[in-house]
Amino acid sequence: MRKRLSLMLALLLIAATGAWAAAVAGETITLKCGSTVKTYENVTLPWSTTADILKQVITDMNFMPPSIGTITEGDGKVVKNGNENFQVTGTFSGEATVAVTYYNSSMTSSTATITVTAPGAAGTSGSGDVKMAEGTEDAENWTLSDGTNTAKGNVGLTGVPEKTKVTATYGGTKKVKSVKAVKYVPDPKATPLTFEVLTDGKMSISFPRNGIKYSLNGGEKTGVPGTGGDITVKAGDKVEFYGNGGSYYNMGSDHTSIGGTAQVKVYGNIMSLLSETNFATATTLTAENTFREFFRSYSNLIDASGLLLPATTLTNNCYYEMFYSCSGMTAAPAELPAETLASSCYNEMFSSCSKLTAAPVLPAKTLVSNCYKSMFSYCSKLSSVTCLATSGINSNNSTNGWLTSAGWQAAGVKTFTAASGAEWPEGNNGIPTGWTRVNQ
């Protein structure tokens, strides 16, 4: 009996001091996406016969786990309060899941999951729902709060404003064993056409058409006056654009274009200019010249690598001269996904973009009249092109002059990736002299 009491006392001292705990009181741990911070797991006991005693000691002390301070991940944080209350706090503009594992009385684990559902995603008006994932264990003992409203976890909050700080607090009797935070990047197609401002200045919209609107830093949508105008912006600002139109181009001079003195990078889905509510799933252009010359000569457009042009049904001249002479642009959209082309759809699209180093992937197999005509002409630093066409090459002006003077200032190897077996002429209408062909 004395031996047993001594052993119990030793175990109590070990538990009280947290000598073998994986995290100590007050410690701050950075939780990487997808990783898990574990408090008591795979513990090797020096006295195998005393496992049941140790379990009972910890249960009686309500000691599992110790106070471990703050765990943070991304733009959310998880806070341990005392021995039982466990709080998950974060500001989410997309979807995030926090999985919490508990010890139960038999020392096996169970898991609860909190899901924050994409506030402000496409199809909403800047708000969304926050709820516990279906089937969450002990959901009724979680309380959700957005600072204004509260709800039990098994009921959930509705209409939470975009980018609101959401707190989920657990007040049950289970002992928290581990936390796993996973952040999901929102579908990029659900992000509207967005300009991130790099330097102070102005953004200018000329001849706005189709009810074009903008939102500055998540604020209310504001219609652009019919005569156009300037938006004063500062570095770090984000300006989103919406519309409900067909074509933004008029064969006269009054076609919509964006420019300005502020340096910017652009990302998101350009289809938000065609449908401000359903753009995330839109893939069809209906009007000719839809985005013709839209960014033409915008020298302060620095980076368009995150811009999505997801249309797979194109129209004649739809992207004609869209980025013509964007002399400051170093990166173009990564892909032009349409596999069925239209006449002059990409005619001179990137011509005279003198800082552009890589072309978007061009997956279309069959080329049509003027589709790539002068597309990358005078892109003097261009060093990488991927074109998977197998027919229509150099026919009906499809590639006429498309790589004229391309890459002459580029250092190192210039690579042209082509479909295996595709017949390409040498020169400006095909693969320029000095470029290296790689078959895919």
Short mmCIF file of C-alpha atoms in Angstrom, two decimals:
data_model
loop_
_atom_site.label_atom_id
_atom_site.label_comp_id
_atom_site.label_asym_id
_atom_site.label_seq_id
_atom_site.Cartn_x
_atom_site.Cartn_y
_atom_site.Cartn_z
CA MET A 1 0.00 0.00 0.00
CA ARG A 2 2.84 2.38 0.92
CA LYS A 3 4.48 1.57 -2.41
CA ARG A 4 1.25 2.35 -4.23
CA LEU A 5 0.84 5.70 -2.41
CA SER A 6 4.45 6.65 -3.18
CA LEU A 7 3.89 5.85 -6.81
CA MET A 8 0.69 7.88 -6.85
CA LEU A 9 2.50 10.85 -5.28
CA ALA A 10 5.29 10.62 -7.85
CA LEU A 11 2.77 10.56 -10.64
CA LEU A 12 0.95 13.54 -9.19
CA LEU A 13 4.19 15.50 -9.08
CA ILE A 14 4.98 14.58 -12.67
CA ALA A 15 1.50 15.61 -13.77
CA ALA A 16 1.54 18.83 -11.78
CA THR A 17 4.89 19.95 -13.16
CA GLY A 18 4.10 18.93 -16.70
CA ALA A 19 7.50 17.25 -16.82
CA TRP A 20 6.64 15.03 -19.75
CA ALA A 21 4.15 17.27 -21.51
CA ALA A 22 4.69 18.05 -25.20
CA ALA A 23 3.91 21.73 -24.56
CA VAL A 24 4.39 23.80 -21.44
CA ALA A 25 2.34 26.56 -19.86
CA GLY A 26 2.64 29.86 -21.69
CA GLU A 27 4.40 28.39 -24.71
CA THR A 28 3.47 29.80 -28.11
CA ILE A 29 3.39 27.37 -31.01
CA THR A 30 3.08 28.26 -34.67
CA LEU A 31 0.83 25.74 -36.39
CA LYS A 32 1.71 25.17 -40.02
CA CYS A 33 -1.12 24.48 -42.43
CA GLY A 34 -2.14 20.86 -42.17
CA SER A 35 0.10 20.04 -39.21
CA THR A 36 -1.01 19.02 -35.73
CA VAL A 37 0.14 20.14 -32.29
CA LYS A 38 -0.25 17.21 -29.92
CA THR A 39 -0.15 17.48 -26.16
CA TYR A 40 -0.12 13.96 -24.75
CA GLU A 41 0.32 11.34 -27.43
CA ASN A 42 2.51 8.28 -27.76
CA VAL A 43 3.80 8.79 -24.24
CA THR A 44 6.12 5.99 -23.10
CA LEU A 45 5.47 5.18 -19.46
CA PRO A 46 8.37 3.83 -17.43
CA TRP A 47 5.94 1.75 -15.35
CA SER A 48 3.79 -0.21 -17.76
CA THR A 49 1.75 -1.70 -14.93
CA THR A 50 0.67 1.76 -13.73
CA ALA A 51 -1.03 2.98 -16.94
CA ASP A 52 -4.50 2.70 -15.44
CA ILE A 53 -3.39 4.58 -12.30
CA LEU A 54 -1.89 7.38 -14.39
CA LYS A 55 -5.09 7.66 -16.39
CA GLN A 56 -7.12 8.02 -13.23
CA VAL A 57 -4.73 10.62 -11.76
CA ILE A 58 -5.02 12.81 -14.83
CA THR A 59 -8.81 12.44 -14.97
CA ASP A 60 -9.19 13.33 -11.28
CA MET A 61 -6.95 16.37 -11.63
CA ASN A 62 -8.74 17.57 -14.77
CA PHE A 63 -5.20 18.05 -16.02
CA MET A 64 -5.38 16.90 -19.62
CA PRO A 65 -3.93 18.87 -21.31
CA PRO A 66 -1.82 21.53 -19.52
CA SER A 67 -2.32 25.20 -20.37
CA ILE A 68 -0.32 25.60 -23.55
CA GLY A 69 -0.80 29.29 -24.28
CA THR A 70 -1.59 30.33 -27.84
CA ILE A 71 -1.54 28.30 -31.03
CA THR A 72 -1.68 30.35 -34.22
CA GLU A 73 -2.04 29.49 -37.90
CA GLY A 74 -2.46 31.83 -40.81
CA ASP A 75 -5.03 34.51 -40.08
CA GLY A 76 -6.77 32.50 -37.35
CA LYS A 77 -5.69 31.61 -33.85
CA VAL A 78 -6.59 28.97 -31.33
CA VAL A 79 -6.55 29.85 -27.63
CA LYS A 80 -6.61 27.41 -24.73
CA ASN A 81 -8.44 28.77 -21.69
CA GLY A 82 -7.91 26.88 -18.45
CA ASN A 83 -8.50 23.14 -18.48
CA GLU A 84 -11.82 22.87 -20.26
CA ASN A 85 -12.77 26.01 -22.19
CA PHE A 86 -11.20 25.92 -25.61
CA GLN A 87 -11.53 28.86 -27.96
CA VAL A 88 -10.94 29.11 -31.70
CA THR A 89 -10.63 32.63 -33.09
CA GLY A 90 -9.95 33.77 -36.61
CA THR A 91 -10.71 36.25 -39.35
CA PHE A 92 -11.61 34.37 -42.47
CA SER A 93 -12.20 35.63 -45.99
CA GLY A 94 -12.33 32.12 -47.36
CA GLU A 95 -13.07 28.75 -45.84
CA ALA A 96 -11.18 27.38 -42.85
CA THR A 97 -11.54 24.20 -40.86
CA VAL A 98 -10.30 23.70 -37.31
CA ALA A 99 -10.36 20.12 -36.05
CA VAL A 100 -10.22 19.60 -32.28
CA THR A 101 -9.43 16.21 -30.81
CA TYR A 102 -10.58 15.38 -27.30
CA TYR A 103 -9.71 12.74 -24.74
CA ASN A 104 -12.73 10.93 -23.42
CA SER A 105 -12.94 8.94 -20.24
CA SER A 106 -11.43 5.82 -21.80
CA MET A 107 -8.42 7.72 -23.16
CA THR A 108 -9.41 7.27 -26.81
CA SER A 109 -9.80 10.37 -28.95
CA SER A 110 -12.78 11.91 -30.68
CA THR A 111 -12.79 14.80 -33.13
CA ALA A 112 -14.92 17.91 -33.64
CA THR A 113 -14.62 20.17 -36.64
CA ILE A 114 -15.52 23.84 -37.09
CA THR A 115 -16.11 25.09 -40.60
CA VAL A 116 -16.20 28.77 -41.54
CA THR A 117 -18.01 28.96 -44.84
CA ALA A 118 -16.62 31.50 -47.32
CA PRO A 119 -18.16 34.83 -46.29
CA GLY A 120 -18.37 37.14 -49.28
CA ALA A 121 -18.00 34.39 -51.87
CA ALA A 122 -19.66 34.67 -55.26
CA GLY A 123 -23.43 34.61 -55.08
CA THR A 124 -23.55 36.43 -51.75
CA SER A 125 -23.72 40.11 -50.99
CA GLY A 126 -20.64 40.34 -48.78
CA SER A 127 -21.84 37.93 -46.12
CA GLY A 128 -21.93 34.23 -45.38
CA ASP A 129 -22.78 31.58 -42.82
CA VAL A 130 -20.57 30.26 -40.04
CA LYS A 131 -21.43 26.83 -38.75
CA MET A 132 -20.15 23.66 -37.20
CA ALA A 133 -19.51 20.92 -39.71
CA GLU A 134 -22.30 18.39 -40.01
CA GLY A 135 -21.87 15.59 -37.49
CA THR A 136 -19.62 17.56 -35.15
CA GLU A 137 -19.42 15.86 -31.79
CA ASP A 138 -20.54 17.96 -28.82
CA ALA A 139 -21.57 20.80 -31.19
CA GLU A 140 -24.18 22.09 -28.75
CA ASN A 141 -21.40 22.96 -26.31
CA TRP A 142 -19.70 25.33 -28.78
CA THR A 143 -20.76 28.96 -28.93
CA LEU A 144 -20.20 30.96 -32.13
CA SER A 145 -19.88 34.75 -32.03
CA ASP A 146 -19.16 37.44 -34.61
CA GLY A 147 -18.96 40.19 -32.00
CA THR A 148 -22.60 41.15 -32.49
CA ASN A 149 -24.54 37.91 -32.57
CA THR A 150 -24.02 34.57 -30.85
CA ALA A 151 -25.41 31.13 -31.56
CA LYS A 152 -24.92 27.58 -30.41
CA GLY A 153 -22.63 25.60 -32.65
CA ASN A 154 -25.36 23.19 -33.66
CA VAL A 155 -27.46 26.15 -34.89
CA GLY A 156 -24.85 28.42 -36.47
CA LEU A 157 -24.63 32.09 -37.44
CA THR A 158 -26.12 33.43 -40.65
CA GLY A 159 -25.33 36.59 -42.60
CA VAL A 160 -21.89 37.11 -41.12
CA PRO A 161 -20.27 40.10 -42.87
CA GLU A 162 -17.26 39.37 -45.02
CA LYS A 163 -13.88 39.28 -43.22
CA THR A 164 -15.53 39.40 -39.79
CA LYS A 165 -13.65 37.98 -36.83
CA VAL A 166 -15.45 34.81 -35.75
CA THR A 167 -14.94 33.18 -32.36
CA ALA A 168 -15.95 29.63 -31.49
CA THR A 169 -15.74 28.75 -27.79
CA TYR A 170 -16.03 25.25 -26.35
CA GLY A 171 -17.52 25.00 -22.88
CA GLY A 172 -18.06 21.28 -22.53
CA THR A 173 -16.37 18.77 -20.25
CA LYS A 174 -14.11 16.98 -22.70
CA LYS A 175 -10.36 17.42 -22.42
CA VAL A 176 -8.65 18.82 -25.49
CA LYS A 177 -5.90 16.59 -26.81
CA SER A 178 -4.79 18.25 -30.03
CA VAL A 179 -5.63 20.95 -32.53
CA LYS A 180 -5.35 20.74 -36.29
CA ALA A 181 -5.96 23.88 -38.35
CA VAL A 182 -6.32 23.67 -42.10
CA LYS A 183 -6.81 26.74 -44.24
CA TYR A 184 -8.48 26.39 -47.62
CA VAL A 185 -7.81 28.91 -50.35
CA PRO A 186 -11.12 30.14 -51.80
CA ASP A 187 -11.86 29.21 -55.40
CA PRO A 188 -9.99 31.92 -57.33
CA LYS A 189 -12.88 32.04 -59.80
CA ALA A 190 -15.03 33.39 -56.96
CA THR A 191 -12.77 36.44 -56.58
CA PRO A 192 -13.92 39.40 -58.70
CA LEU A 193 -11.60 41.39 -60.93
CA THR A 194 -9.33 43.00 -58.32
CA PHE A 195 -6.51 45.52 -58.45
CA GLU A 196 -4.03 45.52 -55.60
CA VAL A 197 -2.41 48.94 -55.40
CA LEU A 198 1.39 48.98 -55.12
CA THR A 199 2.02 52.75 -55.04
CA ASP A 200 -0.07 55.80 -54.15
CA GLY A 201 -1.81 57.49 -57.04
CA LYS A 202 -4.98 57.24 -59.09
CA MET A 203 -6.84 54.63 -61.08
CA SER A 204 -8.68 55.98 -64.09
CA ILE A 205 -11.72 54.51 -65.83
CA SER A 206 -12.49 55.86 -69.27
CA PHE A 207 -15.88 55.61 -70.98
CA PRO A 208 -17.46 53.18 -68.51
CA ARG A 209 -20.04 50.89 -70.05
CA ASN A 210 -22.45 48.22 -68.86
CA GLY A 211 -23.04 49.64 -65.39
CA ILE A 212 -19.46 49.15 -64.27
CA LYS A 213 -19.01 49.52 -60.50
CA TYR A 214 -16.13 49.35 -58.07
CA SER A 215 -15.63 48.54 -54.40
CA LEU A 216 -12.70 50.00 -52.46
CA ASN A 217 -11.31 47.76 -49.70
CA GLY A 218 -14.50 45.74 -49.39
CA GLY A 219 -16.78 48.77 -49.12
CA GLU A 220 -20.04 49.37 -50.91
CA LYS A 221 -20.16 49.11 -54.67
CA THR A 222 -20.05 52.51 -56.34
CA GLY A 223 -21.12 53.17 -59.90
CA VAL A 224 -18.56 54.86 -62.13
CA PRO A 225 -19.99 58.09 -63.62
CA GLY A 226 -20.94 57.85 -67.26
CA THR A 227 -18.11 60.17 -68.24
CA GLY A 228 -15.55 58.09 -66.33
CA GLY A 229 -13.34 59.32 -63.56
CA ASP A 230 -10.45 58.75 -61.18
CA ILE A 231 -10.21 56.73 -57.98
CA THR A 232 -7.62 58.01 -55.52
CA VAL A 233 -5.80 55.03 -54.03
CA LYS A 234 -2.97 54.27 -51.62
CA ALA A 235 -0.46 51.42 -51.54
CA GLY A 236 -2.18 48.36 -50.09
CA ASP A 237 -5.67 49.30 -51.26
CA LYS A 238 -7.72 46.73 -53.15
CA VAL A 239 -10.24 47.79 -55.77
CA GLU A 240 -12.79 45.27 -57.05
CA PHE A 241 -14.77 45.76 -60.27
CA TYR A 242 -18.18 44.50 -61.31
CA GLY A 243 -20.50 44.97 -64.26
CA ASN A 244 -23.43 43.46 -66.10
CA GLY A 245 -22.44 43.79 -69.70
CA GLY A 246 -21.70 42.18 -72.98
CA SER A 247 -18.94 44.13 -74.74
CA TYR A 248 -16.88 46.91 -73.18
CA TYR A 249 -15.74 48.07 -76.59
CA ASN A 250 -17.33 50.41 -79.10
CA MET A 251 -15.91 50.67 -82.59
CA GLY A 252 -15.79 54.42 -82.00
CA SER A 253 -13.51 55.90 -79.36
CA ASP A 254 -15.76 55.41 -76.34
CA HIS A 255 -14.64 51.94 -75.24
CA THR A 256 -14.02 51.18 -71.58
CA SER A 257 -10.40 51.06 -70.46
CA ILE A 258 -8.56 51.21 -67.16
CA GLY A 259 -5.26 52.99 -66.46
CA GLY A 260 -3.80 55.46 -64.02
CA THR A 261 -0.76 56.73 -62.20
CA ALA A 262 -0.74 54.12 -59.41
CA GLN A 263 1.21 50.95 -59.99
CA VAL A 264 -1.01 47.90 -59.58
CA LYS A 265 -1.19 44.17 -59.93
CA VAL A 266 -4.42 42.61 -61.12
CA TYR A 267 -5.95 39.26 -60.18
CA GLY A 268 -9.33 37.56 -59.87
CA ASN A 269 -11.97 36.68 -62.40
CA ILE A 270 -12.58 39.15 -65.20
CA MET A 271 -16.03 37.66 -65.70
CA SER A 272 -17.22 39.79 -62.74
CA LEU A 273 -17.52 42.53 -65.38
CA LEU A 274 -20.16 40.44 -67.15
CA SER A 275 -22.15 39.23 -64.15
CA GLU A 276 -21.62 40.64 -60.68
CA THR A 277 -23.44 37.73 -59.02
CA ASN A 278 -22.79 34.64 -61.16
CA PHE A 279 -19.29 35.28 -62.45
CA ALA A 280 -17.66 32.35 -60.61
CA THR A 281 -19.22 29.84 -62.99
CA ALA A 282 -19.36 31.95 -66.16
CA THR A 283 -17.33 30.62 -69.10
CA THR A 284 -19.11 32.10 -72.13
CA LEU A 285 -18.56 35.37 -73.96
CA THR A 286 -21.55 36.46 -76.02
CA ALA A 287 -20.53 39.76 -77.63
CA GLU A 288 -17.77 40.47 -80.11
CA ASN A 289 -14.90 42.70 -78.91
CA THR A 290 -15.85 41.98 -75.27
CA PHE A 291 -12.56 43.04 -73.61
CA ARG A 292 -10.85 44.57 -76.60
CA GLU A 293 -8.17 47.12 -75.59
CA PHE A 294 -9.34 46.97 -71.98
CA PHE A 295 -5.86 47.47 -70.47
CA ARG A 296 -4.22 48.94 -73.57
CA SER A 297 -1.12 51.05 -72.81
CA TYR A 298 -1.59 50.66 -69.03
CA SER A 299 2.12 51.09 -68.28
CA ASN A 300 1.59 50.95 -64.49
CA LEU A 301 0.04 47.48 -64.66
CA ILE A 302 2.96 45.47 -63.26
CA ASP A 303 1.66 41.95 -62.70
CA ALA A 304 -1.32 40.13 -64.25
CA SER A 305 -0.25 36.60 -63.29
CA GLY A 306 -3.29 36.12 -61.04
CA LEU A 307 -5.83 37.35 -63.59
CA LEU A 308 -8.28 34.69 -64.73
CA LEU A 309 -9.73 34.75 -68.24
CA PRO A 310 -11.81 31.59 -67.84
CA ALA A 311 -14.02 31.87 -70.94
CA THR A 312 -13.99 28.72 -73.05
CA THR A 313 -16.54 30.06 -75.53
CA LEU A 314 -14.95 33.03 -77.30
CA THR A 315 -16.13 35.63 -79.80
CA ASN A 316 -14.42 37.47 -82.63
CA ASN A 317 -11.85 40.03 -81.40
CA CYS A 318 -12.76 39.34 -77.76
CA TYR A 319 -9.24 39.97 -76.39
CA TYR A 320 -7.89 42.01 -79.30
CA GLU A 321 -5.03 44.26 -78.07
CA MET A 322 -6.19 43.69 -74.51
CA PHE A 323 -2.69 44.28 -73.03
CA TYR A 324 -1.15 46.04 -76.03
CA SER A 325 1.87 48.13 -74.96
CA CYS A 326 1.52 47.38 -71.23
CA SER A 327 5.21 48.19 -71.02
CA GLY A 328 5.53 47.65 -67.25
CA MET A 329 3.89 44.23 -67.14
CA THR A 330 6.32 41.49 -66.14
CA ALA A 331 3.84 38.59 -65.85
CA ALA A 332 0.79 37.72 -67.95
CA PRO A 333 -2.20 35.54 -67.02
CA ALA A 334 -0.93 31.98 -66.66
CA GLU A 335 -3.38 30.41 -69.08
CA LEU A 336 -5.85 31.10 -71.85
CA PRO A 337 -7.97 27.97 -71.38
CA ALA A 338 -10.21 28.10 -74.46
CA GLU A 339 -9.61 25.15 -76.77
CA THR A 340 -11.98 26.44 -79.46
CA LEU A 341 -10.87 29.78 -80.85
CA ALA A 342 -12.60 32.63 -82.71
CA SER A 343 -11.33 34.92 -85.43
CA SER A 344 -8.78 37.45 -84.12
CA CYS A 345 -9.58 36.46 -80.54
CA TYR A 346 -5.99 37.06 -79.36
CA ASN A 347 -4.82 39.37 -82.14
CA GLU A 348 -1.99 41.60 -80.75
CA MET A 349 -3.12 40.72 -77.25
CA PHE A 350 0.36 41.16 -75.71
CA SER A 351 2.12 43.03 -78.48
CA SER A 352 4.82 45.45 -77.26
CA CYS A 353 4.76 44.18 -73.67
CA SER A 354 8.48 44.76 -73.46
CA LYS A 355 9.01 43.32 -69.95
CA LEU A 356 6.99 40.14 -70.41
CA THR A 357 9.16 37.03 -70.03
CA ALA A 358 6.71 34.12 -70.37
CA ALA A 359 3.60 33.59 -72.49
CA PRO A 360 0.36 32.09 -71.18
CA VAL A 361 -0.17 28.41 -71.99
CA LEU A 362 -2.07 28.09 -75.27
CA PRO A 363 -3.93 24.74 -75.23
CA ALA A 364 -6.05 25.06 -78.41
CA LYS A 365 -5.31 22.34 -80.97
CA THR A 366 -6.80 24.05 -84.02
CA LEU A 367 -5.95 27.61 -85.02
CA VAL A 368 -8.30 29.92 -86.95
CA SER A 369 -7.93 33.12 -88.93
CA ASN A 370 -5.86 35.83 -87.24
CA CYS A 371 -6.28 34.16 -83.84
CA TYR A 372 -2.62 34.62 -82.80
CA LYS A 373 -1.67 37.31 -85.28
CA SER A 374 1.08 39.56 -83.82
CA MET A 375 0.15 38.18 -80.41
CA PHE A 376 3.65 38.51 -78.87
CA SER A 377 5.30 40.77 -81.40
CA TYR A 378 7.94 43.08 -79.93
CA CYS A 379 7.88 41.31 -76.56
CA SER A 380 11.62 41.74 -76.46
CA LYS A 381 12.29 39.84 -73.20
CA LEU A 382 10.01 36.90 -73.93
CA SER A 383 11.84 33.60 -73.43
CA SER A 384 9.11 30.98 -73.00
CA VAL A 385 6.12 30.04 -75.18
CA THR A 386 3.90 26.95 -74.90
CA CYS A 387 1.56 26.35 -77.85
CA LEU A 388 -0.10 22.95 -78.30
CA ALA A 389 -1.68 23.57 -81.72
CA THR A 390 -1.52 20.75 -84.24
CA SER A 391 -3.50 22.22 -87.14
CA GLY A 392 -4.15 25.62 -88.71
CA ILE A 393 -0.59 26.74 -87.96
CA ASN A 394 0.53 29.61 -90.24
CA SER A 395 -2.80 29.39 -92.12
CA ASN A 396 -5.21 32.30 -92.72
CA ASN A 397 -2.80 34.58 -90.84
CA SER A 398 -3.33 32.51 -87.68
CA THR A 399 0.26 33.06 -86.57
CA ASN A 400 1.24 35.87 -88.89
CA GLY A 401 4.05 37.81 -87.23
CA TRP A 402 3.08 36.48 -83.83
CA LEU A 403 6.69 36.35 -82.57
CA THR A 404 8.19 39.22 -84.56
CA SER A 405 11.19 40.58 -82.60
CA ALA A 406 10.21 38.43 -79.62
CA GLY A 407 12.96 37.60 -77.15
CA TRP A 408 15.79 39.54 -78.72
CA GLN A 409 16.67 41.09 -75.34
CA ALA A 410 16.13 37.87 -73.35
CA ALA A 411 19.19 36.33 -71.74
CA GLY A 412 19.83 32.61 -71.92
CA VAL A 413 17.86 29.88 -73.68
CA LYS A 414 14.53 30.75 -75.28
CA THR A 415 12.16 27.77 -75.22
CA PHE A 416 9.22 26.96 -77.48
CA THR A 417 7.14 24.03 -76.16
CA ALA A 418 5.07 22.41 -78.91
CA ALA A 419 2.86 19.37 -79.40
CA SER A 420 4.89 16.41 -80.57
CA GLY A 421 4.54 16.03 -84.34
CA ALA A 422 3.15 19.52 -84.92
CA GLU A 423 4.69 21.14 -88.01
CA TRP A 424 5.94 24.64 -87.33
CA PRO A 425 7.73 26.91 -89.80
CA GLU A 426 10.89 28.66 -88.73
CA GLY A 427 10.75 32.42 -88.27
CA ASN A 428 8.39 35.07 -86.97
CA ASN A 429 5.30 33.19 -88.17
CA GLY A 430 6.31 30.06 -86.29
CA ILE A 431 9.32 29.28 -84.11
CA PRO A 432 11.84 32.13 -84.31
CA THR A 433 15.43 31.49 -85.24
CA GLY A 434 17.51 30.86 -82.15
CA TRP A 435 14.67 29.41 -80.08
CA THR A 436 14.86 25.84 -78.79
CA ARG A 437 11.91 23.56 -79.50
CA VAL A 438 10.76 21.15 -76.78
CA ASN A 439 8.07 18.57 -77.62
CA GLN A 440 5.27 17.81 -75.19
#
